[in-house]
Coordinates of C-alpha atoms in Angstrom, one line a residue:
X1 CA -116.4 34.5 -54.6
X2 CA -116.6 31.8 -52.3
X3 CA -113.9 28.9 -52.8
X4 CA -116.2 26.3 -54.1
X5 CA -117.2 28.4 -56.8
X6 CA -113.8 29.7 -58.3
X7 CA -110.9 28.5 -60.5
X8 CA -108.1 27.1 -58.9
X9 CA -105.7 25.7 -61.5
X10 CA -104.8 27.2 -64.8
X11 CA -103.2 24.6 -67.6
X12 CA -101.7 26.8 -70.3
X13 CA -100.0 25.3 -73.3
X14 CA -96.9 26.8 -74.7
X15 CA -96.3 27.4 -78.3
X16 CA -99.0 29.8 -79.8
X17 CA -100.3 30.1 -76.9
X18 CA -97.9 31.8 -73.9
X19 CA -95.1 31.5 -76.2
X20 CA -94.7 33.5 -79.6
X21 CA -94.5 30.3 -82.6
X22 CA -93.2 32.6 -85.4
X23 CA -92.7 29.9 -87.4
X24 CA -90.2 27.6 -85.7
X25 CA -92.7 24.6 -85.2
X26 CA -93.3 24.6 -88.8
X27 CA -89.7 25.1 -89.8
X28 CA -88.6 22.0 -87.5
X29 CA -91.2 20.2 -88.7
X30 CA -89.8 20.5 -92.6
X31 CA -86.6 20.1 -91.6
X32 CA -87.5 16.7 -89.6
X33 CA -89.3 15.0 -92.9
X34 CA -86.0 16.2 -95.0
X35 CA -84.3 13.5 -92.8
X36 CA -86.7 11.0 -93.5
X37 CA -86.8 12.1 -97.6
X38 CA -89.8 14.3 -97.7
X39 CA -88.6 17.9 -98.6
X40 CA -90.3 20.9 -100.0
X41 CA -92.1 21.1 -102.9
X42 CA -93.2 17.7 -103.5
X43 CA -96.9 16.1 -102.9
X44 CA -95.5 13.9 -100.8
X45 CA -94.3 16.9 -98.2
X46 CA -97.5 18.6 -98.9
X47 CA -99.8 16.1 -97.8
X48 CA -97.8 15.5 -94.5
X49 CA -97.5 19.5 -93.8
X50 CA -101.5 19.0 -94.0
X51 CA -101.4 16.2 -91.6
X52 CA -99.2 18.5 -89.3
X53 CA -101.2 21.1 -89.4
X54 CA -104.1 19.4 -88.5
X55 CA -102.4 17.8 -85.8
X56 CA -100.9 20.9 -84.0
X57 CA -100.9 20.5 -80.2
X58 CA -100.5 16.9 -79.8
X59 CA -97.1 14.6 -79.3
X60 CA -94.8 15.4 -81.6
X61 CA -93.9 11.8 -82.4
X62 CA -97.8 11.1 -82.2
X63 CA -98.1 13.3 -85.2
X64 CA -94.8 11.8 -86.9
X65 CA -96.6 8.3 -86.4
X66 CA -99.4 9.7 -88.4
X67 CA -97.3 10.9 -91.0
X68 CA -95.1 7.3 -91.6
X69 CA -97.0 4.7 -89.7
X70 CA -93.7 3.2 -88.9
X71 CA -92.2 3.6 -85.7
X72 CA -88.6 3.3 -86.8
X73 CA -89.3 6.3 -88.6
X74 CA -91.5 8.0 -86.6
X75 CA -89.0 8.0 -84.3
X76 CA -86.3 9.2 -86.1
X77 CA -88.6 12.2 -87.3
X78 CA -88.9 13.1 -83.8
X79 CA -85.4 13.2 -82.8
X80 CA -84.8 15.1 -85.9
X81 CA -87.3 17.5 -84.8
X82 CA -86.4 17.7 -81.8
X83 CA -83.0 18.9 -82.7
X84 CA -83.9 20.9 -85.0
X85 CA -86.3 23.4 -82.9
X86 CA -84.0 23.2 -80.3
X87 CA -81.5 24.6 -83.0
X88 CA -84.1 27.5 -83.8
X89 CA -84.1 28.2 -80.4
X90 CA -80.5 29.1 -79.9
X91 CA -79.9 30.9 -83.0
X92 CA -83.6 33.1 -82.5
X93 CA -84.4 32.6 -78.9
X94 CA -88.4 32.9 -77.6
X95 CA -90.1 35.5 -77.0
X96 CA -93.8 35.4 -75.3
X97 CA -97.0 36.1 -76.6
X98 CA -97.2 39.8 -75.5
X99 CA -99.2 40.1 -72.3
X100 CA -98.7 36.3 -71.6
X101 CA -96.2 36.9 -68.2
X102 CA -98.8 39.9 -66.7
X103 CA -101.3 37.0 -67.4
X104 CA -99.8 34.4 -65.9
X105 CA -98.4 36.6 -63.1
X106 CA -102.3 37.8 -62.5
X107 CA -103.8 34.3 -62.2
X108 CA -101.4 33.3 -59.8
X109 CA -101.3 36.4 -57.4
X110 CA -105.3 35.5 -57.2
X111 CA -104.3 31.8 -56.1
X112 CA -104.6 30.1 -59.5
X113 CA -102.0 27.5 -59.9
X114 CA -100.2 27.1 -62.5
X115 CA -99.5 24.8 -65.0
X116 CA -97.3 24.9 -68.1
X117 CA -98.1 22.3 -71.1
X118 CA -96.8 21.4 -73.9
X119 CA -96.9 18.1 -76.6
X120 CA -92.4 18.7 -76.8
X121 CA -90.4 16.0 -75.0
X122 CA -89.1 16.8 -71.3
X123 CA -86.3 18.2 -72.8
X124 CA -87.3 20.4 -75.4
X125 CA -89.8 21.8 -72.7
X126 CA -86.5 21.8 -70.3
X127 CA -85.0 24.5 -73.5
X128 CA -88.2 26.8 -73.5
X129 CA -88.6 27.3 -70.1
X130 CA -84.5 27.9 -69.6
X131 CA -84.7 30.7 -72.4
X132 CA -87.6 32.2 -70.9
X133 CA -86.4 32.0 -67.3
X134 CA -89.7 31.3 -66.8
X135 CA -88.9 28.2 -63.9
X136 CA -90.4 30.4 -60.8
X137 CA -93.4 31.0 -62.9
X138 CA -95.0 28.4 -62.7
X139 CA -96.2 25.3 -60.1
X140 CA -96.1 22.5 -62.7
X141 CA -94.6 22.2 -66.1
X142 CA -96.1 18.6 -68.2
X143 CA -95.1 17.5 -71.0
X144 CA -96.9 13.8 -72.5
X145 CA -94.4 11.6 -70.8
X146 CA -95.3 13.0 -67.4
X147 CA -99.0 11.9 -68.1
X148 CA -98.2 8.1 -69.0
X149 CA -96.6 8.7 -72.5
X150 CA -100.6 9.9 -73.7
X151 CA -100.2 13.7 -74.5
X152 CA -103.5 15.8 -76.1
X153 CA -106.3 15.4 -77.2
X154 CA -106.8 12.6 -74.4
X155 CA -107.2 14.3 -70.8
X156 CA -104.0 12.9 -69.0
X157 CA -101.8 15.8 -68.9
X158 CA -104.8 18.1 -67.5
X159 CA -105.9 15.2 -65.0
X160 CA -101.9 14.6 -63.8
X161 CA -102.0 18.2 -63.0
X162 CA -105.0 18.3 -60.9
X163 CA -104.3 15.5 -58.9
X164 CA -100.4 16.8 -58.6
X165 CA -101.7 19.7 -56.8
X166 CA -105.0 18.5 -55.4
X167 CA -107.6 19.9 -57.5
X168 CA -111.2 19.4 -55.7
X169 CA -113.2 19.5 -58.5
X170 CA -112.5 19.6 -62.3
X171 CA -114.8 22.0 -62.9
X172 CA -112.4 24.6 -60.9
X173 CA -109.9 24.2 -63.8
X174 CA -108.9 26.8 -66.7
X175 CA -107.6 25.2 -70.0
X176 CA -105.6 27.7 -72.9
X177 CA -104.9 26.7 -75.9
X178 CA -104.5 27.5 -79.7
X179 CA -105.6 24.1 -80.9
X180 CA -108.0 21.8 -81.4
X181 CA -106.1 19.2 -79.7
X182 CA -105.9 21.3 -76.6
X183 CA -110.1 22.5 -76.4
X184 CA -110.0 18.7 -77.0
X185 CA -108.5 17.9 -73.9
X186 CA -110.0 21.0 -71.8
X187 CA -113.5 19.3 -72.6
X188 CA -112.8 15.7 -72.0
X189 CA -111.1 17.0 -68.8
X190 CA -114.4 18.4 -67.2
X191 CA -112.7 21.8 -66.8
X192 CA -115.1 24.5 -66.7
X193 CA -113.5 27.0 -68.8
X194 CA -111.7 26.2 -72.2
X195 CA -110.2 28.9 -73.4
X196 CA -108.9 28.7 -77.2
X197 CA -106.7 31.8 -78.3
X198 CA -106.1 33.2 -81.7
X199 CA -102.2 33.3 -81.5
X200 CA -101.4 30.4 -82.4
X201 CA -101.7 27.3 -85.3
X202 CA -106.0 27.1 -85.5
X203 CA -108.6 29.6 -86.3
X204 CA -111.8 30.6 -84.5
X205 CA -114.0 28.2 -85.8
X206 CA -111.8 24.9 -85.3
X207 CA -111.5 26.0 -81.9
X208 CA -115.2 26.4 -81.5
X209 CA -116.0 23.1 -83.2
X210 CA -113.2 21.6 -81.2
X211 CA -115.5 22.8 -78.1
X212 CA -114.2 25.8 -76.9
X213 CA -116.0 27.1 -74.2
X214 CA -114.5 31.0 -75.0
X215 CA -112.9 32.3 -77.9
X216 CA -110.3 34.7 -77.2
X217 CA -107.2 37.1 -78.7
X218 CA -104.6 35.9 -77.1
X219 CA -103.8 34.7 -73.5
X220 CA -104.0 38.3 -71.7
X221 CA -108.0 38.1 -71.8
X222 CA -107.8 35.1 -70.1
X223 CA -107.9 36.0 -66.0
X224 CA -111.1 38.4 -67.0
X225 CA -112.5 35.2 -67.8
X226 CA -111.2 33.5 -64.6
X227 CA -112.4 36.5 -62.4
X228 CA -116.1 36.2 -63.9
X229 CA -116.2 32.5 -63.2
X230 CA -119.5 32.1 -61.1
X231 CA -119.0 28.1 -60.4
X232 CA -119.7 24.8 -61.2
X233 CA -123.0 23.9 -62.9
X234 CA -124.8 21.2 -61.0
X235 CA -128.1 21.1 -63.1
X236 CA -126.7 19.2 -65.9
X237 CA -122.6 18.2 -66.1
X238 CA -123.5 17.4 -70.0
X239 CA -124.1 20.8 -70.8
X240 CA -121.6 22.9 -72.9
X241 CA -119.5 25.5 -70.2
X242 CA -119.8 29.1 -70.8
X243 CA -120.1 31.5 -73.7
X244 CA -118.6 31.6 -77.2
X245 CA -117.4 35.3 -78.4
X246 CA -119.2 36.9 -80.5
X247 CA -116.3 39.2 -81.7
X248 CA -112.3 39.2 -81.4
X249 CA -112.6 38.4 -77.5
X250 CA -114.7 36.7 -75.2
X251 CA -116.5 38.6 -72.3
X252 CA -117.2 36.1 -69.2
X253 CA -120.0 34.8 -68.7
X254 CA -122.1 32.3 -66.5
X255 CA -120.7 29.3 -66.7

């Protein structure tokens, strides 16, 4: 495979995606709307869990602005959240999405670089990758105030990696995710593979509709998908990328 015609930078999100959610998103996020008065049980917290939900993968406080449409508030929420899943972390500590380090490890011994993503503030990303010791694994960790304060679905966190390390053409970049927000993203990027993964907050056919170029089990499928990259399309740059699974996992295909 020829240089022009392979994958040379790899934007992974974290939560759900490298890293093992369990939970603690959703817990933090309850436990931020109890500060603002919104707790368990009520239609009030119901309607705003729905709203997170759908939300999953972008800004936190974009998603808290969402929920109050007042940025006093929204910005409480956040803090709140913030504290709280950093709370979760020290008293349950990360784990990765099994397969996720071998993955990671793979695409970079082939000369993928690597980026690590994530819609958490710097430091809340700071935490993760701490626990994880995961600071020598990768080339370039993003989080939305690194890309101009605009985190997922728009492009800017994808784009800020590529030109951070120099990316010829988007069409040599690999996006994984587990959310909408994040095949979102992958698409409006121009990256030629767009990976969504079944470990984390969406299901198959929200990533799919979302645009998804693959739909895979989890992250450790994804440098199969890297190695059968056969290039950039020239015909048409409209076209959809690639091949959506038929079954649990996605087997490469043109693109």
């Amino acid at each position: 495979m020829g240089d022009e015609s392979r994958i040379t930078l790899a934007c992974l999100d974290l939560a759900g995606t490298t890293v093992a959610d369990d939970g603690m998103g959703e817990r933090a996020f309850s436990e931020a709307l109890a500060t603002q008065g919104i707790v368990s049980g009520t239609d009030t917290y119901n309607r705003a869990m729905t709203r997170v939900h759908a939300a999953r993968g972008r800004s936190k406080l974009d998603i808290f602005r969402e929920v109050f449409n007042d940025e006093d508030r929204a910005q409480a929420a956040n803090h709140a959240f913030e504290q709280a899943y950093d709370s979760i972390i020290d008293r349950v500590g990360l784990s990765p999405i099994p397969g996720a380090e071998t993955a990671i490890d793979t695409l970079a011994a082939s000369g993928v670089r690597i980026c690590l993503m994530t819609g958490f503030s710097s430091r809340t990303l700071g935490h993760i990758i701490d626990t994880l010791g995961w600071w020598k694994r990768a080339d370039l960790l993003l989080c939305p105030a690194d890309a101009g304060g605009r985190g997922r679905p728009y492009p800017d966190m994808i784009l800020t990696a590529a030109l951070h390390v120099k990316v010829d053409d988007v069409r040599h970049i690999a996006v994984c995710g587990d959310t909408e927000s994040d095949m979102r993203s992958g698409r409006r990027s121009g990256a030629s593979i767009v990976a969504g993964t079944l470990t984390g907050a969406h299901d198959r056919t929200r990533l799919e509709t979302a645009g998804a170029t693959h739909v895979i089990g989890s992250i450790a499928e994804l440098p199969m998908i890297v190695e059968g990259f056969q290039g950039p399309a020239h015909d048409d740059p409209r076209r959809p990328h690639g091949t959506m699974a038929s079954g649990h996992s996605s087997s490469p295909g043109r693109l």
